[in-house]
């Protein structure tokens, strides 16, 4: 299937801001950002947990590969992410990091 610039290969993986606004207080929602802090939020206006996970968190420090499934599970557990958690990936630079993180999470055999 050809994908045109205005179409997405997997639109089911995207959420609109109004969907997010309606689900911010739901249990099991995590905003995953590459920022060191989630500067665009305050707890009063943005109640969903915002987690900062940098690209290096997903990379093994010794080899050019992703972290092991065990390390990935530790990273998720440390940030309150379970296989049932809905992760909303957010990033700067035209969201290239969000795409990278989504791919890394989806590729991990520790996630559903």
Tab-separated table of C-alpha atoms in Angstrom, residues 30 49-53 57 73-82 85:
chain	number	residue	atom	x	y	z
A	30	UNK	CA	1.802	7.612	30.751
A	49	UNK	CA	2.317	11.151	34.740
A	50	UNK	CA	4.923	12.453	32.320
A	51	UNK	CA	8.051	10.339	32.133
A	52	UNK	CA	11.346	11.440	30.633
A	53	UNK	CA	13.120	8.648	28.775
A	57	UNK	CA	17.996	4.936	28.173
A	73	UNK	CA	11.551	-4.306	31.832
A	74	UNK	CA	13.499	-2.531	34.626
A	75	UNK	CA	13.161	0.808	32.798
A	76	UNK	CA	9.416	0.291	32.413
A	77	UNK	CA	8.926	-0.863	35.999
A	78	UNK	CA	10.889	2.125	37.312
A	79	UNK	CA	8.522	4.407	35.399
A	80	UNK	CA	5.257	2.670	36.266
A	81	UNK	CA	4.807	1.183	32.802
A	82	UNK	CA	3.246	-2.273	32.590
A	85	UNK	CA	-0.202	0.854	30.274
